[in-house]
Coordinates of C-alpha atoms in Angstrom, one line a residue:
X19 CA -0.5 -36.8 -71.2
X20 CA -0.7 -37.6 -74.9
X21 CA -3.1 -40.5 -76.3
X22 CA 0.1 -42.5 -77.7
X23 CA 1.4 -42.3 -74.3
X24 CA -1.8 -43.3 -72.6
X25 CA -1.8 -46.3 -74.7
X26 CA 1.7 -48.0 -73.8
X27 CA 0.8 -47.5 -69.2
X28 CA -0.4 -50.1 -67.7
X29 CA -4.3 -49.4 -66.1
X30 CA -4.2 -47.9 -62.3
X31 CA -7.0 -48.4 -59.9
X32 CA -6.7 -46.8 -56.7
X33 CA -8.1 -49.7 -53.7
X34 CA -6.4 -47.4 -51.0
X35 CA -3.8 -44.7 -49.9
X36 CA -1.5 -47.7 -49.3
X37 CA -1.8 -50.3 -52.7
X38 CA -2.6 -49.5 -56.1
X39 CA -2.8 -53.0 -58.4
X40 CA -1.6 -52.3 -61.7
X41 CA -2.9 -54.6 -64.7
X42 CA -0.9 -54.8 -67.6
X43 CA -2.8 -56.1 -70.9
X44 CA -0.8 -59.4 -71.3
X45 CA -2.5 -60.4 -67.6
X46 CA 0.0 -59.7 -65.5
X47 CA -0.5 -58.1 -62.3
X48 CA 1.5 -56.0 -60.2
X49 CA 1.2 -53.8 -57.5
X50 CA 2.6 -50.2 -56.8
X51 CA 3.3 -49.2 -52.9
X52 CA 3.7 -46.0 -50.9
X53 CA 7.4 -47.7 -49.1
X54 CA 8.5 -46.7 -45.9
X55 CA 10.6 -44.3 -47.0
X56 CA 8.4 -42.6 -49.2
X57 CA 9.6 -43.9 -52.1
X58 CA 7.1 -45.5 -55.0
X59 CA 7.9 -49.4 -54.9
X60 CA 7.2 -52.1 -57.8
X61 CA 5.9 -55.5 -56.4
X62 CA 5.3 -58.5 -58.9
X63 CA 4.9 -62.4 -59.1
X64 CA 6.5 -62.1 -62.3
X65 CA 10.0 -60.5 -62.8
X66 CA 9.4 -60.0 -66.7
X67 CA 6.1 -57.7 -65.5
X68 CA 7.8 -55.8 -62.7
X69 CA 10.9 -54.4 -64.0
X70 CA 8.8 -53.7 -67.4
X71 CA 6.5 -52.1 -64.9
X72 CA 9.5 -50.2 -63.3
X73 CA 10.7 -49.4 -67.0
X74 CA 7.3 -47.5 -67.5
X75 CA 6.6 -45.9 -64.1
X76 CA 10.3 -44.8 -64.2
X77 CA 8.9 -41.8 -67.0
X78 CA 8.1 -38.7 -65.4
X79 CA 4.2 -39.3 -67.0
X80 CA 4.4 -42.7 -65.6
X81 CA 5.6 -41.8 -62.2
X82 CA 3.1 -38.9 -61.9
X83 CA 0.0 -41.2 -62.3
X84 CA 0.9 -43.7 -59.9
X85 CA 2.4 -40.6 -57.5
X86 CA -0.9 -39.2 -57.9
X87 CA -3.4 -42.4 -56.7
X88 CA -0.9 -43.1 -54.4
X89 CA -1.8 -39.4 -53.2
X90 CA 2.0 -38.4 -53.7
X91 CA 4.2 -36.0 -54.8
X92 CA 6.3 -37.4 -58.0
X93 CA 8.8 -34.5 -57.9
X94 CA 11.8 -36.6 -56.6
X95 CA 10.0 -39.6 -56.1
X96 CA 12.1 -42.9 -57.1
X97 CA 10.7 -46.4 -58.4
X98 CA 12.3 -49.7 -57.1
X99 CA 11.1 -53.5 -57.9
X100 CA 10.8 -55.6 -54.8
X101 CA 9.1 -59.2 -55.6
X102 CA 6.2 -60.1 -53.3
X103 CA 4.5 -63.3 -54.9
X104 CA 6.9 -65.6 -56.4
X105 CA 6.1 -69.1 -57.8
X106 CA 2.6 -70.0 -56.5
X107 CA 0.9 -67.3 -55.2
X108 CA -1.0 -67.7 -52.0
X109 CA -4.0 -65.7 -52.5
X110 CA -5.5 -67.3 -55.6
X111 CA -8.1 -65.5 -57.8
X112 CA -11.5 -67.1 -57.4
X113 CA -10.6 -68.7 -54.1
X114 CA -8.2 -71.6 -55.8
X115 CA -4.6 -71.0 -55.9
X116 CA -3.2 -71.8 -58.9
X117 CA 0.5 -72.0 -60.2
X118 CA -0.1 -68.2 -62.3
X119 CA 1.0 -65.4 -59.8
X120 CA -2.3 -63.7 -59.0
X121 CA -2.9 -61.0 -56.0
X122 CA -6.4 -61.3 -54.9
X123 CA -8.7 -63.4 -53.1
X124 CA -12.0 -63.7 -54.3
X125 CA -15.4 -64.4 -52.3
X126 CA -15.6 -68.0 -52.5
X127 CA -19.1 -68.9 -55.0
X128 CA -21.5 -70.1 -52.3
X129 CA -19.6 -69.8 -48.9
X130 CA -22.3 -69.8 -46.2
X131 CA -21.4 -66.7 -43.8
X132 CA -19.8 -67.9 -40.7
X133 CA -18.1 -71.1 -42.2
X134 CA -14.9 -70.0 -40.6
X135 CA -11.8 -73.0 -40.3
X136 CA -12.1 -75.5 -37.7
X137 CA -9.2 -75.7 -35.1
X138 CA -9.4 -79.7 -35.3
X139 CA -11.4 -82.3 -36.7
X140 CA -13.8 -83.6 -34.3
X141 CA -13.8 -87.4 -35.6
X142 CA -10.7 -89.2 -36.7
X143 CA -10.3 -89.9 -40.4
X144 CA -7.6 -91.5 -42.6
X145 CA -5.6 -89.0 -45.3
X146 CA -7.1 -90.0 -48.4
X147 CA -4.1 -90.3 -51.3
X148 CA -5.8 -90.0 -54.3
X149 CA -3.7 -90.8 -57.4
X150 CA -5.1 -90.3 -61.2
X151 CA -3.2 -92.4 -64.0
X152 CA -4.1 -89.9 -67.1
X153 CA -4.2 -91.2 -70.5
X154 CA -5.9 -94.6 -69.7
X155 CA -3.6 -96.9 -67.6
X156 CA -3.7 -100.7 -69.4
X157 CA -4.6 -102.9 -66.3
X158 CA -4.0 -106.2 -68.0
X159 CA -0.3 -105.7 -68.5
X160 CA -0.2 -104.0 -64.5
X161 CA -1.9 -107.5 -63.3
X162 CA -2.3 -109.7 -66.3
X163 CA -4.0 -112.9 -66.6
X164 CA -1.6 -114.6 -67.7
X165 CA -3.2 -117.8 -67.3
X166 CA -6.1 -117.1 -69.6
X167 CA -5.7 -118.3 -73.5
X168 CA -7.9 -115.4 -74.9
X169 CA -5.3 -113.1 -73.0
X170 CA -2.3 -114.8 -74.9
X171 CA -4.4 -115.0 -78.3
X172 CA -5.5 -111.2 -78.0
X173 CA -1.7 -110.1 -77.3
X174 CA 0.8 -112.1 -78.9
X175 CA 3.8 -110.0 -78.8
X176 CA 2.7 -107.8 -75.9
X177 CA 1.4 -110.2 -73.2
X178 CA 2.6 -110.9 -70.4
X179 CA 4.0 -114.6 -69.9
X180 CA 3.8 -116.9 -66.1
X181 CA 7.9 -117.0 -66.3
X182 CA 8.2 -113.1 -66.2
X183 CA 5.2 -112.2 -63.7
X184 CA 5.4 -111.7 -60.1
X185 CA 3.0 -113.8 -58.3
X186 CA -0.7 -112.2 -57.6
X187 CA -3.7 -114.0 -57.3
X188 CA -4.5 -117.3 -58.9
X189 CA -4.6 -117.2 -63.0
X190 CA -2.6 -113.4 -62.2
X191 CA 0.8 -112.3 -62.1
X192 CA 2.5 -108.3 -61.7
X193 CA 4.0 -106.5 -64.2
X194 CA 7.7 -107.1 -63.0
X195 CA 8.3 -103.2 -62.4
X196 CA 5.4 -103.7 -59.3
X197 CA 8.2 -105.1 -57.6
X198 CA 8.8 -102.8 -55.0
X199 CA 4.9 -103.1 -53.6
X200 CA 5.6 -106.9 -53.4
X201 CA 6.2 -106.4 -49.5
X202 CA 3.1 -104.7 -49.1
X203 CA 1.3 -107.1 -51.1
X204 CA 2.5 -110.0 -48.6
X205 CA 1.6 -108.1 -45.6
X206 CA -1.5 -107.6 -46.6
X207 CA -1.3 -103.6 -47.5
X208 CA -2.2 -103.5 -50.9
X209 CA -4.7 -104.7 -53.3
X210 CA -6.1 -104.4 -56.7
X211 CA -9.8 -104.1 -57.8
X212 CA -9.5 -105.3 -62.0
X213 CA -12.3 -104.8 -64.5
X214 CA -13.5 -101.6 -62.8
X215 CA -14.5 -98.3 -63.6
X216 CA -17.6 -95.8 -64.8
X217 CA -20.4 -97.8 -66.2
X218 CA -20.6 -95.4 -68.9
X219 CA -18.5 -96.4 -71.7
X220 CA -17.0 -93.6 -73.7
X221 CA -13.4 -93.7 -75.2
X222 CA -12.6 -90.2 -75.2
X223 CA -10.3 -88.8 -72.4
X224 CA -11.5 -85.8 -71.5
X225 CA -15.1 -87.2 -71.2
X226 CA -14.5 -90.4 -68.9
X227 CA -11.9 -88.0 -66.9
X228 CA -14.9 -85.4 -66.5
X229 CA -17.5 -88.1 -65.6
X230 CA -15.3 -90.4 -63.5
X231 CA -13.9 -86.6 -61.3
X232 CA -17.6 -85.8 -61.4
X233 CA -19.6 -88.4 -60.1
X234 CA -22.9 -87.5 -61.1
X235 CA -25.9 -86.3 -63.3
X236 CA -24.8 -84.0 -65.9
X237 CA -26.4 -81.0 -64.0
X238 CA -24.4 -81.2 -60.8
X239 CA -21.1 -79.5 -60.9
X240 CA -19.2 -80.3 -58.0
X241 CA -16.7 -83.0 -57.7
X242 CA -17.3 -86.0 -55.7
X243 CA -14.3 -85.4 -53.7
X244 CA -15.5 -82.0 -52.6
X245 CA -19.4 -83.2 -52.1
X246 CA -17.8 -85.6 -49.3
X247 CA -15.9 -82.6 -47.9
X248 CA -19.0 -80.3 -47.7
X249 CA -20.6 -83.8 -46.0
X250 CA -18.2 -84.5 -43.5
X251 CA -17.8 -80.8 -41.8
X252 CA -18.6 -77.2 -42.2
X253 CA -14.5 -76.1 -42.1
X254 CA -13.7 -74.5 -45.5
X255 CA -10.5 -74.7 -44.3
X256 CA -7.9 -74.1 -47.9
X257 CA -6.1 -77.3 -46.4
X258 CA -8.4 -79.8 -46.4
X259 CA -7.7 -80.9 -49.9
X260 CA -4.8 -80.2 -51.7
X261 CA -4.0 -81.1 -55.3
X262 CA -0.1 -81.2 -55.6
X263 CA 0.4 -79.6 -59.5
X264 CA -0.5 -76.1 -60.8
X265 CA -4.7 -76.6 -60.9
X266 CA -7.1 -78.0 -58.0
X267 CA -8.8 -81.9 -59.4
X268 CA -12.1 -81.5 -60.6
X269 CA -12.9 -84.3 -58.2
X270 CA -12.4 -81.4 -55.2
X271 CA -14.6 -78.5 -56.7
X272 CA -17.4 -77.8 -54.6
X273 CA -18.6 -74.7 -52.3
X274 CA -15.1 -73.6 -50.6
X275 CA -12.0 -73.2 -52.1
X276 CA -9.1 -76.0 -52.0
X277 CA -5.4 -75.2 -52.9
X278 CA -2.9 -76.3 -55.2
X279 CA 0.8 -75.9 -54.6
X280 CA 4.0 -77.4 -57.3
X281 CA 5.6 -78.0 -53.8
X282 CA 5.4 -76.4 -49.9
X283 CA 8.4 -74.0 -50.7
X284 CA 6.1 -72.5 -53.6
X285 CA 2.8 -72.0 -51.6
X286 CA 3.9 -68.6 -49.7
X287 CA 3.6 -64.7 -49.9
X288 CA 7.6 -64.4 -50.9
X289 CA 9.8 -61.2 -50.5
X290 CA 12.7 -59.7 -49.1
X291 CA 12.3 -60.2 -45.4
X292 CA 13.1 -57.1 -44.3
X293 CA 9.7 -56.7 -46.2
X294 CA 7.3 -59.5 -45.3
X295 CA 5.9 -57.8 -42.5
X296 CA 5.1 -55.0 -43.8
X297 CA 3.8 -56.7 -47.2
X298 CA 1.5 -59.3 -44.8
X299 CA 0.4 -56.1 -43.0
X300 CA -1.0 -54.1 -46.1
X301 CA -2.4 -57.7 -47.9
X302 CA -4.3 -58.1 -44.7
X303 CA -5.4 -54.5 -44.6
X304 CA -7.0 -54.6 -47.8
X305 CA -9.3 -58.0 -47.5
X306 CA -10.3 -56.6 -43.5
X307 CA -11.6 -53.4 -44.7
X308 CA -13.4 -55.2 -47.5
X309 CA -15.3 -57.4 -45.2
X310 CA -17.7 -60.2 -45.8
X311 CA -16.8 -63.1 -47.7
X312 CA -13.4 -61.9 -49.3
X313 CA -12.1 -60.9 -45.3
X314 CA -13.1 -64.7 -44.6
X315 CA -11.1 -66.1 -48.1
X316 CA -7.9 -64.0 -47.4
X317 CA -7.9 -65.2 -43.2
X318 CA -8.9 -68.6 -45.0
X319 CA -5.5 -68.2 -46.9
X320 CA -3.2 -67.0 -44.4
X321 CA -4.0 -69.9 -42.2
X322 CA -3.3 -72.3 -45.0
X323 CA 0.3 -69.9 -45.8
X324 CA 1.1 -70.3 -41.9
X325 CA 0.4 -74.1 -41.5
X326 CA 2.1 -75.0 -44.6
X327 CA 5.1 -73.1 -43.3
X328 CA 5.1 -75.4 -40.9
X329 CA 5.0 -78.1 -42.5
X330 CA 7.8 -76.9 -44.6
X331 CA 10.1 -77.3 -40.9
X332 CA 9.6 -81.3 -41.7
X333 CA 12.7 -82.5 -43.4
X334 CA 12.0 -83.7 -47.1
X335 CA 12.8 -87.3 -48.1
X336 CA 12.6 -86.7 -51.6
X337 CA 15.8 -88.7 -52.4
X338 CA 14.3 -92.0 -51.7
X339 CA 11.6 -91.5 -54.2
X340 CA 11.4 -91.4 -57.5
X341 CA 13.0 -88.7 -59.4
X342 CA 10.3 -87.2 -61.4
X343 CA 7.0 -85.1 -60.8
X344 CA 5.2 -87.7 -59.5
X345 CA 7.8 -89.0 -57.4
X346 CA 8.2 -85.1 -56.1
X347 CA 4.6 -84.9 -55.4
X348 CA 4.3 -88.2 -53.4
X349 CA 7.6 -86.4 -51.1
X350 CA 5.5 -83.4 -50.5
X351 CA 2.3 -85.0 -49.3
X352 CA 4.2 -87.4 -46.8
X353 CA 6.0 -84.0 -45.8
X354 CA 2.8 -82.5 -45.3
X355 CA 1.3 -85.0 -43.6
X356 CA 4.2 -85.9 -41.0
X357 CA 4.2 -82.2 -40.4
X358 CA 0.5 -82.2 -39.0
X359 CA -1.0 -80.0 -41.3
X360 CA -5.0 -80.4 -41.2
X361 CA -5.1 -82.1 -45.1
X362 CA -8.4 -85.1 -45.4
X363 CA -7.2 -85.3 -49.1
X364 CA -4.4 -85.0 -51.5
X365 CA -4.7 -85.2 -54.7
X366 CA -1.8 -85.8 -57.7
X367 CA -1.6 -87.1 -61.1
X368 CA 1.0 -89.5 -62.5
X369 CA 0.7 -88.0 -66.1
X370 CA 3.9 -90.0 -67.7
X371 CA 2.5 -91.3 -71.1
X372 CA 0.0 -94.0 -69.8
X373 CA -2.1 -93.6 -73.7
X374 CA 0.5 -96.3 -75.0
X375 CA -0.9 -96.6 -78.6
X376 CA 2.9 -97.5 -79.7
X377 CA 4.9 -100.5 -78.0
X378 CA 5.3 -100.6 -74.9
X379 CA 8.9 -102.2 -74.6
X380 CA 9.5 -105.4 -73.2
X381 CA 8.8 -105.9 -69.0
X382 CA 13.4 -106.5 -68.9
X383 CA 13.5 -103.1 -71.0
X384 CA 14.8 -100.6 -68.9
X385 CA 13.4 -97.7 -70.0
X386 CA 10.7 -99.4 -72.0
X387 CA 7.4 -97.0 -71.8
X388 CA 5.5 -99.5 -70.2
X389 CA 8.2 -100.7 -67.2
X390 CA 8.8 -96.8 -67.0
X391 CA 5.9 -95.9 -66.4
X392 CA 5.1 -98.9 -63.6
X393 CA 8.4 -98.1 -62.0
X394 CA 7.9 -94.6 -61.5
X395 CA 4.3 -95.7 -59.9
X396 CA 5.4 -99.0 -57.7
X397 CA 8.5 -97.4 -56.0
X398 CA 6.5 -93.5 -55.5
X399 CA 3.9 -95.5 -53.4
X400 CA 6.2 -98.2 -51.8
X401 CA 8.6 -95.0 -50.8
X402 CA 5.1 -93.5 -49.3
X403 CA 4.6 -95.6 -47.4
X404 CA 8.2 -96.0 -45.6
X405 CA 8.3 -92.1 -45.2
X406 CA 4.9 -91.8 -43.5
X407 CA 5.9 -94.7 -40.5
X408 CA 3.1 -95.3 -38.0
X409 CA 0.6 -92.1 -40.0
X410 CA 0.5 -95.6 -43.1
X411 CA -2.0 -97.0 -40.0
X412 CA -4.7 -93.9 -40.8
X413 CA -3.8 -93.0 -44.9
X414 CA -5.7 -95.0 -48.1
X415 CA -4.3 -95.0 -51.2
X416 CA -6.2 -95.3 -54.3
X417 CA -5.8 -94.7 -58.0
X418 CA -8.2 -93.7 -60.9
X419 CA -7.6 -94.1 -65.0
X420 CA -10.4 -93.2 -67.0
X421 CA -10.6 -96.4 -68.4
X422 CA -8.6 -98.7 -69.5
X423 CA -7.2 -100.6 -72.7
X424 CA -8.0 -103.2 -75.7
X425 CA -7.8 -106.8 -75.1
X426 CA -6.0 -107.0 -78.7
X427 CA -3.2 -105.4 -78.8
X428 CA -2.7 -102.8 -82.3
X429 CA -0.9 -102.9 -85.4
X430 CA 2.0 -100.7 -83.8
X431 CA 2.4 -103.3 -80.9
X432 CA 0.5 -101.1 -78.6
X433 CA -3.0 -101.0 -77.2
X434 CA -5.8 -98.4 -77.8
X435 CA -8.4 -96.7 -75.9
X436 CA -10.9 -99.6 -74.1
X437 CA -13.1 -100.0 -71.1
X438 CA -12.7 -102.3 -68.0
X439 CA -9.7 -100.7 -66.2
X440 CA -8.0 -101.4 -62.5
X441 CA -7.6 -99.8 -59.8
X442 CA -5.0 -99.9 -57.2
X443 CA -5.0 -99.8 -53.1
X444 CA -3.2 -99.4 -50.4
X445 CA -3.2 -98.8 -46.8
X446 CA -2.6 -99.5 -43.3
X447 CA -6.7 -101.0 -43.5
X448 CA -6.6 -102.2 -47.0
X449 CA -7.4 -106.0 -47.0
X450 CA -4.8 -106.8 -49.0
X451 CA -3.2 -109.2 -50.7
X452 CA -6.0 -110.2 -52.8
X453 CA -7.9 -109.1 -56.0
X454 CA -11.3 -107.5 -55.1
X455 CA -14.5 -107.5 -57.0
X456 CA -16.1 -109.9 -59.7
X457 CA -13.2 -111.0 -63.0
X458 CA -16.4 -111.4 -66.0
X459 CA -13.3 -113.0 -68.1
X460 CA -12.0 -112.8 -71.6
X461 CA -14.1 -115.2 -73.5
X462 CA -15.9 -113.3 -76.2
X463 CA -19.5 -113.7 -74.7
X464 CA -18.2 -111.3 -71.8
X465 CA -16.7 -109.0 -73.6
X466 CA -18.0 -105.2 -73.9
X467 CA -17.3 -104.5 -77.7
X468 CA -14.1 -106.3 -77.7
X469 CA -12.9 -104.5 -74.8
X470 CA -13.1 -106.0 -70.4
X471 CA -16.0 -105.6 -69.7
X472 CA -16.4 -103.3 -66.5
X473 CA -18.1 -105.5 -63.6
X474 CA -17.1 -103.3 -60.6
X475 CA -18.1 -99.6 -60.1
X476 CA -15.8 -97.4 -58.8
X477 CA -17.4 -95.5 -57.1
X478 CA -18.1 -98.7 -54.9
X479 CA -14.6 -99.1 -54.6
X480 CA -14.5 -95.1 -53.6
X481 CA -17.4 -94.9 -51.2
X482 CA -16.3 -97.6 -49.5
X483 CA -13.1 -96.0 -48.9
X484 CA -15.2 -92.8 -47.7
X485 CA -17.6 -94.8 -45.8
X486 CA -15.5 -96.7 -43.7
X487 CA -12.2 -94.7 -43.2
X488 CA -13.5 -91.0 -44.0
X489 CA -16.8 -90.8 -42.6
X490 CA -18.7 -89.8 -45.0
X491 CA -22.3 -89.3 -43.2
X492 CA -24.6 -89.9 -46.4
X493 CA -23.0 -91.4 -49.3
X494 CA -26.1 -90.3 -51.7
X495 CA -24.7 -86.7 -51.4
X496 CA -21.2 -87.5 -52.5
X497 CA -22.4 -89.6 -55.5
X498 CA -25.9 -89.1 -56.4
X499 CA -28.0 -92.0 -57.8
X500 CA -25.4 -94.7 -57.0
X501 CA -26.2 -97.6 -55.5
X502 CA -23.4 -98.4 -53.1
X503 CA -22.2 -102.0 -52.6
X504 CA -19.2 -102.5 -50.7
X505 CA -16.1 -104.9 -52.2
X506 CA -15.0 -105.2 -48.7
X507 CA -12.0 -103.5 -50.0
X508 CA -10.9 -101.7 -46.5
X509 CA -11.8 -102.4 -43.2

């Protein structure tokens, strides 16, 4: 083979006499196969790499290298493209599946041996829903108080007014887009914790999203989501917390892997059929002769493929929801969780535009920024909760922002980034119907650099919730340093 030619193959490494991965430099992956029939056979995530891969294998040079790990004869050997991982792939590299085709399952960083999935969970626990508002949710136009001059003063073209808010607690009043989680409000199913978040106060977003998803000294690495998971049971099962978009929350990195699927159709080995078996037979084949920790990942990831085809069986009710990602994503955990499947936590983000620097439209604005953006929240949760039936009595609902806004609104009619933020619940054994935690008010004097001050700590709000409806054994482990005291939030 000449050098040029050498230079445009993709690299072959030989793993058996059945597979032989093929990594092209652009970091796509394929694999070539030894097919029933003889034949040499092209599988990709990623049409664009396999039929550039068939392009290439299809020279006589090409053909003879791959013929040759795959311990063939080229002379009248043919090359055909059959798809095994489209969308999501199952098996994600480094144990987390992600939304980039990939064809490996790596030993999971710090699996103990023998930390195989549990067949149930021994003691009952709600679903935890955990929703993050990225870009800084502004709490004081969600639930405004409207009754407070400094409020009126500090926003006089953007604050809300008594006449246009829906009734809350005294001195408050909903944005009117919160509308559809009126009912639950009445019935006593969802609540609001205001002037809450991370003690710390830093204004940039990728900090406050990294500390509040953390949880803890700068040294520990692990999310607090996945410190309560490695609390609560030794099942590394992929399942137990899944983040609905194409990367797994920082909030669920800890020692075992947890997935993260666009939607239940997507998280699946794909292919022809007539093919599966024989494609499930040689992906199996490879990880049980490697043994140890990467056998455990890839039987780890099988059993999360075969339960989430089950919970694929459950009929969607996507319609009633909102028609956008977040809306999508709130279909597919109700789906999952009607269907069974052994999830403790889902996790999603409502990304919309919540850093409204710019106006935010009026609350009777249709498709003001602000109303769009509360819409698309209210009715996602409110349809939640009418999909899941009787499962509402054992799942908690709560969001995150990284902080929240201003008291004064800008120069462009908008707010920037402040402190004190909000946080909403809801729940089968929320105690709703109320506004949780201490209000420090707007007067000056209680004001943290012109911003709400932040008088609750979430992660009160959030270990209570893990406490009392996820039992969480020792709260210390899952956020370090904390002091816990309860709000009395859920029951």
């Amino acid at each position: 083979m000449s050098e040029a030619a050498a230079m445009t193959l993709p690299h072959l490494w030989r793993l058996d006499d059945d597979v032989v991965p093929v990594h092209t430099h652009d970091d796509r992956e394929i694999l070539v196969r030894r097919g029933p029939d003889g034949a040499t056979e092209v599988y990709g995530g990623d049409r664009e790499a396999s039929d550039d891969a068939c392009r290439r294998l299809g020279s006589d040079t090409a053909l003879g290298m791959a013929a040759q790990a795959l311990g063939e004869d080229s002379a009248g050997g043919r090359v055909s493209r059959r798809a095994v991982l489209g969308g999501l792939a199952a098996l994600g590299a480094l144990g987390a599946v992600s939304a980039r085709p990939r064809y490996a399952v790596a030993a999971t960083p710090g699996a103990a041996p023998g930390r195989t999935p549990a067949a149930t969970r021994a003691v009952a626990r709600d679903v935890l829903v955990v929703i993050f508002l990225r870009g800084a949710a502004d709490g004081l136009q969600i639930l405004a108080p409207v009754d407070d001059p400094a409020y009126r003063r500090a926003r006089p073209g953007l604050g809300l007014t008594p006449d246009v808010v829906l009734p809350a607690a005294p001195g408050f009043g909903f944005h009117p887009a919160m509308a559809p989680l009126m009912p639950l409000w009445r019935a006593g199913e969802f609540a609001v914790v205001h002037a809450v978040g991370h003690p710390d106060a830093t204004r940039s977003h990728f900090s406050a999203q990294m500390d509040m998803e953390r949880a803890a000294p700068v040294g520990v690495r692990s999310g607090w989501l996945g410190r309560h998971l490695a609390a609560t049971s030794r099942d590394t099962g992929l399942l137990r917390a899944v983040t609905l978009g194409d990367r797994a929350t920082l909030s669920a990195s800890g020692g075992f892997p947890t997935a993260s699927l666009e939607s239940l159709e997507s998280f699946d080995i794909a292919g022809w059929e007539g093919y599966r078996r024989s494609i499930d037979a040689t992906i199996r084949g490879m990880y049980a002769r490697a043994g140890g920790s990467l056998a455990r990942d890839a039987d780890r990831t099988f059993a999360a493929v075969a339960s989430l085809a089950r919970s694929r069986s459950a009929p969607s009710r996507a319609s009633a929801y909102p028609d956008d990602p977040f809306g999508r994503g709130m279909a597919e955990i109700a789906r999952t969780v009607r269907s069974g499947a052994p999830v403790e936590a889902a996790c999603l983000d409502h990304r919309g535009d919540w850093d409204l620097h710019r106006p935010h439209g009026t609350p009777s604005e249709e498709w003001g920024p602000m109303r769009r953006l509360v819409d698309s929240l209210a009715r996602g949760i409110a349809a939640f909760r009418t999909d899941l039936g009787p499962l509402w009595s054992r799942t908690t609902v709560v969001t995150l922002t990284e902080f929240g806004r201003r008291l004064s609104e800008n120069s462009a009619g908008g707010t920037d980034h402040g402190h004190g933020g909000l946080m909403l619940l809801a729940g089968g054994n929320v105690v709703g119907g109320r506004v949780h935690g201490r209000w420090p008010g707007l007067a000056p004097s209680a004001l943290d650099d012109g911003d709400l001050a932040v008088a609750n700590d979430y992660r009160d709000v959030v270990g209570e919730i893990l406490t009392r409806r996820l039992a969480t054994p020792n709260l210390a482990a899952v956020f370090p340093g904390h002091r816990y005291r309860p709000l009395g939030v859920v029951r």
